PDB file of C-alpha atoms in Angstrom:
ATOM      1  CA  MET A  18      39.061  11.291  56.398  1.00 63.00           C
ATOM      2  CA  THR A  19      42.477  12.259  55.567  1.00 75.00           C
ATOM      3  CA  SER A  20      43.121  13.772  52.072  1.00 81.00           C
ATOM      4  CA  LEU A  21      45.400  12.205  49.889  1.00 88.00           C
ATOM      5  CA  VAL A  22      47.815  14.782  48.831  1.00 89.00           C
ATOM      6  CA  PRO A  23      50.445  14.076  46.063  1.00 92.00           C
ATOM      7  CA  PRO A  24      53.835  15.158  45.848  1.00 93.00           C
ATOM      8  CA  GLU A  25      53.684  19.209  44.902  1.00 94.00           C
ATOM      9  CA  SER A  26      55.829  18.290  41.710  1.00 95.00           C
ATOM     10  CA  ILE A  27      53.148  16.345  40.103  1.00 96.00           C
ATOM     11  CA  LYS A  28      50.633  19.271  39.942  1.00 95.00           C
ATOM     12  CA  PRO A  29      52.476  21.217  37.467  1.00 97.00           C
ATOM     13  CA  PHE A  30      53.194  18.183  35.463  1.00 98.00           C
ATOM     14  CA  LEU A  31      49.514  17.420  35.104  1.00 98.00           C
ATOM     15  CA  ASP A  32      48.204  20.787  34.592  1.00 97.00           C
ATOM     16  CA  SER A  33      48.063  20.849  30.862  1.00 97.00           C
ATOM     17  CA  TYR A  34      46.308  17.168  30.781  1.00 98.00           C
ATOM     18  CA  LEU A  35      43.325  17.947  32.930  1.00 98.00           C
ATOM     19  CA  PRO A  36      39.749  18.589  31.718  1.00 98.00           C
ATOM     20  CA  GLN A  37      39.096  21.455  29.437  1.00 96.00           C
ATOM     21  CA  PRO A  38      35.480  22.419  27.816  1.00 94.00           C
ATOM     22  CA  LYS A  39      35.444  20.831  24.312  1.00 94.00           C
ATOM     23  CA  PRO A  40      33.929  22.634  21.340  1.00 91.00           C
ATOM     24  CA  ASN A  41      31.571  19.981  20.496  1.00 92.00           C
ATOM     25  CA  GLY A  42      30.248  19.601  23.952  1.00 92.00           C
ATOM     26  CA  LEU A  43      31.185  16.030  24.505  1.00 96.00           C
ATOM     27  CA  PRO A  44      32.759  15.085  27.774  1.00 98.00           C
ATOM     28  CA  PHE A  45      36.497  15.542  28.303  1.00 98.00           C
ATOM     29  CA  VAL A  46      37.829  11.997  28.332  1.00 98.00           C
ATOM     30  CA  THR A  47      40.929  11.090  30.398  1.00 98.00           C
ATOM     31  CA  LEU A  48      41.994   7.519  30.303  1.00 98.00           C
ATOM     32  CA  THR A  49      44.187   6.587  33.157  1.00 98.00           C
ATOM     33  CA  TYR A  50      45.605   3.380  34.678  1.00 97.00           C
ATOM     34  CA  ALA A  51      48.598   1.725  36.497  1.00 97.00           C
ATOM     35  CA  GLN A  52      50.606  -1.009  34.829  1.00 98.00           C
ATOM     36  CA  SER A  53      53.766  -3.062  35.423  1.00 97.00           C
ATOM     37  CA  LEU A  54      56.738  -3.013  33.571  1.00 97.00           C
ATOM     38  CA  ASP A  55      55.453  -5.749  31.522  1.00 97.00           C
ATOM     39  CA  SER A  56      52.193  -3.879  30.616  1.00 97.00           C
ATOM     40  CA  ARG A  57      50.133  -5.888  33.090  1.00 97.00           C
ATOM     41  CA  ILE A  58      47.377  -4.357  35.064  1.00 96.00           C
ATOM     42  CA  SER A  59      46.818  -7.605  37.179  1.00 96.00           C
ATOM     43  CA  VAL A  60      48.339 -10.719  37.970  1.00 94.00           C
ATOM     44  CA  ALA A  61      45.529 -12.840  36.580  1.00 94.00           C
ATOM     45  CA  LYS A  62      41.888 -12.040  35.388  1.00 90.00           C
ATOM     46  CA  GLY A  63      39.672 -11.089  38.363  1.00 88.00           C
ATOM     47  CA  LYS A  64      42.493 -10.709  40.847  1.00 90.00           C
ATOM     48  CA  GLN A  65      42.955  -7.377  42.508  1.00 90.00           C
ATOM     49  CA  THR A  66      46.579  -6.332  42.239  1.00 94.00           C
ATOM     50  CA  VAL A  67      48.339  -3.209  43.858  1.00 92.00           C
ATOM     51  CA  ILE A  68      50.681  -1.674  41.462  1.00 96.00           C
ATOM     52  CA  SER A  69      50.933   2.161  42.536  1.00 94.00           C
ATOM     53  CA  HIS A  70      52.507   3.326  45.425  1.00 93.00           C
ATOM     54  CA  LEU A  71      51.138   6.016  47.970  1.00 92.00           C
ATOM     55  CA  GLU A  72      52.743   8.930  45.732  1.00 94.00           C
ATOM     56  CA  THR A  73      50.875   7.815  42.572  1.00 96.00           C
ATOM     57  CA  LYS A  74      47.656   6.538  44.291  1.00 95.00           C
ATOM     58  CA  SER A  75      47.271   9.967  45.777  1.00 95.00           C
ATOM     59  CA  MET A  76      47.937  11.368  42.162  1.00 96.00           C
ATOM     60  CA  THR A  77      45.019   9.393  41.227  1.00 96.00           C
ATOM     61  CA  HIS A  78      42.805  10.998  43.307  1.00 95.00           C
ATOM     62  CA  TYR A  79      44.146  14.472  42.772  1.00 96.00           C
ATOM     63  CA  ILE A  80      43.128  13.977  38.922  1.00 97.00           C
ATOM     64  CA  ARG A  81      39.628  12.681  40.001  1.00 96.00           C
ATOM     65  CA  HIS A  82      39.207  16.085  42.005  1.00 95.00           C
ATOM     66  CA  PHE A  83      39.088  17.741  38.219  1.00 96.00           C
ATOM     67  CA  HIS A  84      36.595  15.183  36.911  1.00 98.00           C
ATOM     68  CA  GLU A  85      32.614  14.949  37.451  1.00 97.00           C
ATOM     69  CA  ALA A  86      32.404  11.132  36.663  1.00 98.00           C
ATOM     70  CA  ILE A  87      34.595   8.041  36.802  1.00 98.00           C
ATOM     71  CA  LEU A  88      33.923   5.118  34.643  1.00 98.00           C
ATOM     72  CA  VAL A  89      34.868   1.331  34.975  1.00 98.00           C
ATOM     73  CA  GLY A  90      33.745  -1.805  33.348  1.00 97.00           C
ATOM     74  CA  ILE A  91      31.847  -4.502  35.321  1.00 97.00           C
ATOM     75  CA  GLY A  92      34.854  -6.764  35.515  1.00 94.00           C
ATOM     76  CA  THR A  93      36.708  -4.025  37.628  1.00 95.00           C
ATOM     77  CA  VAL A  94      33.684  -3.720  40.142  1.00 96.00           C
ATOM     78  CA  LEU A  95      33.775  -7.718  40.472  1.00 94.00           C
ATOM     79  CA  ALA A  96      37.362  -7.747  40.911  1.00 91.00           C
ATOM     80  CA  ASP A  97      37.990  -4.994  43.231  1.00 93.00           C
ATOM     81  CA  ASP A  98      34.859  -3.768  44.865  1.00 95.00           C
ATOM     82  CA  PRO A  99      36.114  -0.390  44.151  1.00 95.00           C
ATOM     83  CA  LYS A 100      34.954   2.776  46.229  1.00 94.00           C
ATOM     84  CA  LEU A 101      35.031   5.010  43.109  1.00 95.00           C
ATOM     85  CA  ASP A 102      35.261   8.133  45.264  1.00 93.00           C
ATOM     86  CA  CYS A 103      37.833  11.088  45.426  1.00 93.00           C
ATOM     87  CA  ARG A 104      40.059  11.271  48.529  1.00 90.00           C
ATOM     88  CA  TYR A 105      41.786  14.494  47.531  1.00 91.00           C
ATOM     89  CA  PHE A 106      39.882  17.514  49.023  1.00 83.00           C
ATOM     90  CA  GLU A 107      41.157  20.849  50.042  1.00 72.00           C
ATOM     91  CA  LYS A 108      38.561  21.269  52.855  1.00 66.00           C
ATOM     92  CA  ALA A 109      38.029  18.486  55.256  1.00 61.00           C
ATOM     93  CA  SER A 110      34.482  19.174  55.416  1.00 56.00           C
ATOM     94  CA  LYS A 111      33.623  19.185  51.893  1.00 72.00           C
ATOM     95  CA  LYS A 112      34.673  15.835  49.738  1.00 78.00           C
ATOM     96  CA  HIS A 113      34.725  16.299  45.945  1.00 86.00           C
ATOM     97  CA  PRO A 114      31.485  14.695  44.588  1.00 90.00           C
ATOM     98  CA  ILE A 115      32.341  12.284  41.696  1.00 95.00           C
ATOM     99  CA  ARG A 116      29.698  10.185  39.907  1.00 96.00           C
ATOM    100  CA  PRO A 117      30.602   6.530  39.219  1.00 97.00           C
ATOM    101  CA  ILE A 118      29.710   5.150  35.854  1.00 98.00           C
ATOM    102  CA  ILE A 119      29.568   1.308  35.123  1.00 98.00           C
ATOM    103  CA  LEU A 120      29.519  -0.256  31.831  1.00 98.00           C
ATOM    104  CA  ASP A 121      27.352  -3.530  32.628  1.00 97.00           C
ATOM    105  CA  PRO A 122      25.881  -5.053  29.547  1.00 97.00           C
ATOM    106  CA  ASP A 123      23.981  -7.623  31.541  1.00 96.00           C
ATOM    107  CA  PHE A 124      23.174  -5.534  34.661  1.00 96.00           C
ATOM    108  CA  LYS A 125      24.984  -7.498  37.017  1.00 95.00           C
ATOM    109  CA  MET A 126      25.056  -4.505  39.276  1.00 94.00           C
ATOM    110  CA  ARG A 127      21.286  -5.433  40.108  1.00 93.00           C
ATOM    111  CA  SER A 128      22.553  -7.775  42.736  1.00 91.00           C
ATOM    112  CA  LEU A 129      25.724  -6.217  43.744  1.00 92.00           C
ATOM    113  CA  TYR A 130      25.027  -2.678  44.533  1.00 93.00           C
ATOM    114  CA  ASN A 131      23.484  -2.906  47.991  1.00 91.00           C
ATOM    115  CA  SER A 132      26.405  -4.827  49.468  1.00 94.00           C
ATOM    116  CA  SER A 133      29.171  -2.893  47.673  1.00 95.00           C
ATOM    117  CA  THR A 134      31.816  -0.661  49.254  1.00 95.00           C
ATOM    118  CA  MET A 135      30.812   1.866  46.499  1.00 94.00           C
ATOM    119  CA  LYS A 136      27.523   2.360  48.198  1.00 93.00           C
ATOM    120  CA  LYS A 137      28.872   2.502  51.716  1.00 93.00           C
ATOM    121  CA  VAL A 138      31.474   5.390  50.996  1.00 90.00           C
ATOM    122  CA  ASN A 139      30.186   7.313  47.801  1.00 88.00           C
ATOM    123  CA  ALA A 140      27.190   9.406  48.274  1.00 84.00           C
ATOM    124  CA  GLN A 141      26.920   9.811  44.511  1.00 90.00           C
ATOM    125  CA  LYS A 142      24.752   7.053  43.184  1.00 91.00           C
ATOM    126  CA  PRO A 143      26.142   5.280  40.164  1.00 95.00           C
ATOM    127  CA  ILE A 144      25.018   5.426  36.435  1.00 96.00           C
ATOM    128  CA  ILE A 145      24.809   2.030  35.109  1.00 97.00           C
ATOM    129  CA  PHE A 146      24.964   1.616  31.314  1.00 98.00           C
ATOM    130  CA  ILE A 147      23.291  -1.816  30.303  1.00 97.00           C
ATOM    131  CA  GLY A 148      22.344  -3.483  27.239  1.00 97.00           C
ATOM    132  CA  ASP A 149      19.025  -2.982  25.740  1.00 95.00           C
ATOM    133  CA  HIS A 150      18.160  -6.538  25.961  1.00 95.00           C
ATOM    134  CA  VAL A 151      18.057  -6.368  29.605  1.00 95.00           C
ATOM    135  CA  VAL A 152      14.513  -6.696  31.184  1.00 93.00           C
ATOM    136  CA  ILE A 153      13.764  -4.672  34.276  1.00 90.00           C
ATOM    137  CA  ASP A 154      10.572  -5.450  35.996  1.00 83.00           C
ATOM    138  CA  GLU A 155      11.188  -3.961  39.493  1.00 84.00           C
ATOM    139  CA  VAL A 156      11.934  -0.588  41.061  1.00 76.00           C
ATOM    140  CA  ILE A 157      15.387   0.251  40.806  1.00 82.00           C
ATOM    141  CA  GLU A 158      17.231   2.932  42.847  1.00 80.00           C
ATOM    142  CA  LEU A 159      19.976   3.247  40.423  1.00 86.00           C
ATOM    143  CA  ALA A 160      20.308   5.333  37.552  1.00 93.00           C
ATOM    144  CA  VAL A 161      20.094   2.770  34.661  1.00 96.00           C
ATOM    145  CA  VAL A 162      20.709   3.594  30.925  1.00 96.00           C
ATOM    146  CA  PRO A 163      20.068   1.104  28.348  1.00 97.00           C
ATOM    147  CA  LEU A 164      22.079   1.217  25.239  1.00 98.00           C
ATOM    148  CA  PRO A 165      22.363  -1.013  21.921  1.00 97.00           C
ATOM    149  CA  LEU A 166      25.021  -3.562  21.840  1.00 96.00           C
ATOM    150  CA  VAL A 167      27.024  -4.047  18.531  1.00 94.00           C
ATOM    151  CA  ASN A 168      28.779  -7.538  18.586  1.00 89.00           C
ATOM    152  CA  GLY A 169      27.994  -7.813  22.185  1.00 89.00           C
ATOM    153  CA  GLN A 170      29.536  -4.457  23.051  1.00 91.00           C
ATOM    154  CA  MET A 171      28.465  -0.833  23.577  1.00 96.00           C
ATOM    155  CA  ARG A 172      29.565   1.910  21.325  1.00 96.00           C
ATOM    156  CA  TRP A 173      31.739   4.571  23.095  1.00 97.00           C
ATOM    157  CA  MET A 174      29.933   7.444  21.095  1.00 97.00           C
ATOM    158  CA  ASP A 175      26.660   6.118  22.523  1.00 97.00           C
ATOM    159  CA  ILE A 176      27.923   6.359  25.772  1.00 98.00           C
ATOM    160  CA  LEU A 177      29.833   9.956  25.490  1.00 98.00           C
ATOM    161  CA  LYS A 178      26.560  11.370  23.843  1.00 97.00           C
ATOM    162  CA  ALA A 179      24.457   9.629  26.787  1.00 98.00           C
ATOM    163  CA  LEU A 180      26.800  11.386  29.361  1.00 98.00           C
ATOM    164  CA  GLN A 181      26.699  14.705  27.366  1.00 97.00           C
ATOM    165  CA  GLY A 182      22.789  14.483  27.604  1.00 97.00           C
ATOM    166  CA  MET A 183      23.231  14.385  31.627  1.00 96.00           C
ATOM    167  CA  ARG A 184      25.275  17.363  31.334  1.00 96.00           C
ATOM    168  CA  ILE A 185      28.387  15.515  32.504  1.00 97.00           C
ATOM    169  CA  LYS A 186      31.446  17.584  31.114  1.00 97.00           C
ATOM    170  CA  SER A 187      34.400  15.259  32.118  1.00 98.00           C
ATOM    171  CA  VAL A 188      35.008  11.561  32.866  1.00 98.00           C
ATOM    172  CA  MET A 189      37.842   9.646  34.016  1.00 98.00           C
ATOM    173  CA  VAL A 190      38.047   6.123  32.716  1.00 98.00           C
ATOM    174  CA  GLU A 191      40.147   3.729  34.672  1.00 97.00           C
ATOM    175  CA  GLY A 192      39.733   0.153  33.487  1.00 91.00           C
ATOM    176  CA  GLY A 193      39.706  -2.845  33.245  1.00 93.00           C
ATOM    177  CA  ALA A 194      41.889  -3.917  30.314  1.00 95.00           C
ATOM    178  CA  LYS A 195      39.162  -4.645  27.791  1.00 95.00           C
ATOM    179  CA  VAL A 196      37.905  -1.192  28.433  1.00 97.00           C
ATOM    180  CA  ILE A 197      41.234   0.451  28.252  1.00 97.00           C
ATOM    181  CA  ASN A 198      42.414  -1.512  25.150  1.00 97.00           C
ATOM    182  CA  ASP A 199      38.938  -0.840  23.319  1.00 96.00           C
ATOM    183  CA  LEU A 200      39.032   3.122  24.036  1.00 97.00           C
ATOM    184  CA  LEU A 201      42.710   3.390  23.196  1.00 97.00           C
ATOM    185  CA  VAL A 202      42.041   2.699  19.574  1.00 96.00           C
ATOM    186  CA  TYR A 203      38.305   4.213  19.373  1.00 95.00           C
ATOM    187  CA  GLU A 204      37.753   6.760  16.772  1.00 95.00           C
ATOM    188  CA  TYR A 205      34.758   8.718  15.896  1.00 92.00           C
ATOM    189  CA  GLU A 206      34.859  10.642  12.520  1.00 90.00           C
ATOM    190  CA  GLY A 207      38.463   9.861  12.142  1.00 91.00           C
ATOM    191  CA  LYS A 208      39.505  11.450  15.708  1.00 93.00           C
ATOM    192  CA  HIS A 209      40.587   9.502  18.916  1.00 95.00           C
ATOM    193  CA  VAL A 210      38.005  10.338  21.748  1.00 96.00           C
ATOM    194  CA  VAL A 211      40.537  10.017  24.412  1.00 98.00           C
ATOM    195  CA  ASP A 212      41.730  13.815  25.289  1.00 98.00           C
ATOM    196  CA  SER A 213      44.521  12.861  27.767  1.00 98.00           C
ATOM    197  CA  LEU A 214      46.319   9.637  28.576  1.00 98.00           C
ATOM    198  CA  ILE A 215      48.044   9.291  32.002  1.00 98.00           C
ATOM    199  CA  VAL A 216      49.743   6.099  32.653  1.00 98.00           C
ATOM    200  CA  THR A 217      51.253   5.117  35.898  1.00 98.00           C
ATOM    201  CA  ILE A 218      54.338   2.456  35.586  1.00 98.00           C
ATOM    202  CA  GLY A 219      55.093   0.608  38.642  1.00 97.00           C
ATOM    203  CA  SER A 220      58.365  -0.541  39.458  1.00 95.00           C
ATOM    204  CA  THR A 221      57.449  -4.293  39.295  1.00 95.00           C
ATOM    205  CA  PHE A 222      56.954  -7.309  36.722  1.00 97.00           C
ATOM    206  CA  LEU A 223      53.678  -9.370  37.026  1.00 97.00           C
ATOM    207  CA  GLY A 224      54.473 -12.055  34.762  1.00 96.00           C
ATOM    208  CA  SER A 225      53.291 -13.693  31.552  1.00 94.00           C
ATOM    209  CA  GLN A 226      49.961 -14.800  33.060  1.00 94.00           C
ATOM    210  CA  GLY A 227      48.915 -11.366  34.151  1.00 96.00           C
ATOM    211  CA  VAL A 228      46.198  -9.370  32.056  1.00 96.00           C
ATOM    212  CA  GLU A 229      47.887  -7.382  29.444  1.00 96.00           C
ATOM    213  CA  VAL A 230      47.115  -3.690  28.298  1.00 96.00           C
ATOM    214  CA  SER A 231      48.195  -3.963  24.629  1.00 96.00           C
ATOM    215  CA  PRO A 232      45.620  -2.336  21.810  1.00 95.00           C
ATOM    216  CA  SER A 233      44.641  -4.283  18.657  1.00 94.00           C
ATOM    217  CA  ARG A 234      46.847  -1.898  16.727  1.00 95.00           C
ATOM    218  CA  GLY A 235      49.764   0.525  17.100  1.00 94.00           C
ATOM    219  CA  LEU A 236      49.325   3.991  18.282  1.00 95.00           C
ATOM    220  CA  GLU A 237      51.399   7.041  18.258  1.00 94.00           C
ATOM    221  CA  LEU A 238      51.495   9.286  21.105  1.00 97.00           C
ATOM    222  CA  LYS A 239      52.177  13.117  21.136  1.00 97.00           C
ATOM    223  CA  ASP A 240      52.824  15.966  23.813  1.00 98.00           C
ATOM    224  CA  VAL A 241      54.371  13.209  25.879  1.00 98.00           C
ATOM    225  CA  SER A 242      55.923  14.225  29.423  1.00 98.00           C
ATOM    226  CA  TRP A 243      57.296  11.985  32.153  1.00 98.00           C
ATOM    227  CA  TRP A 244      57.405  12.533  36.069  1.00 98.00           C
ATOM    228  CA  THR A 245      59.654  10.422  37.906  1.00 97.00           C
ATOM    229  CA  GLY A 246      58.890   9.462  41.678  1.00 95.00           C
ATOM    230  CA  GLU A 247      60.654   7.378  44.175  1.00 93.00           C
ATOM    231  CA  ARG A 248      59.059   4.186  43.096  1.00 94.00           C
ATOM    232  CA  ASP A 249      56.735   4.770  40.029  1.00 97.00           C
ATOM    233  CA  GLY A 250      57.026   6.787  36.792  1.00 97.00           C
ATOM    234  CA  VAL A 251      54.115   8.473  35.066  1.00 98.00           C
ATOM    235  CA  MET A 252      53.694   9.328  31.437  1.00 98.00           C
ATOM    236  CA  ALA A 253      51.081  11.816  30.375  1.00 98.00           C
ATOM    237  CA  ALA A 254      50.435  12.382  26.506  1.00 98.00           C
ATOM    238  CA  ARG A 255      47.678  12.730  24.064  1.00 98.00           C
ATOM    239  CA  ILE A 256      46.837  10.150  21.266  1.00 96.00           C
ATOM    240  CA  GLY A 257      48.114  11.313  17.938  1.00 83.00           C
TER     241      GLY A 257
END
């Protein structure tokens, strides 16, 4: 497999936004995704949509190289059948091991995992967070973690504390829209839990029917930096 290597100018641009140990021991959280010029991440719900070009796609894998885990919601799995692996590596014989994490309240992965691309290409078995209402009466080869649901949703601090208990020190969150919108505004004890925000802006409009990233309230960003490529731009920041 050929390593996906980003342009050299991206590496120093990203340096200060990459994971660092946190005093409270919780995982470092990087929220990253690609959007169109009209803030859409896909042309329609459940429709796989390519926004990034090679230079920023390779950047995504470079960022994954610095994380222990990668997290998506079950909707992203259903729409994209993602690999959730890391294809940036410095030695051809050694891929970076990154652990997939799926937020899956109703445990749909129970019937999906064996036929998934994820299983075929990623040696790391996923961690599946499910609702504590799910009954499991068979042997499961996956790491399944039940969590309480509040108004049908998992609480981010429950997720992060569970990952801390597994000694996962960094997690890269990539989607989908509900996960992104919820995490952008989530605070615990008055502080945002997102440590770095990295957004690729593709040179395209997806239209008013597309799936939008727009959090439930306004946000101020700080420590904002921009990188400009041939087709895409990238914003890196922290949530103020």
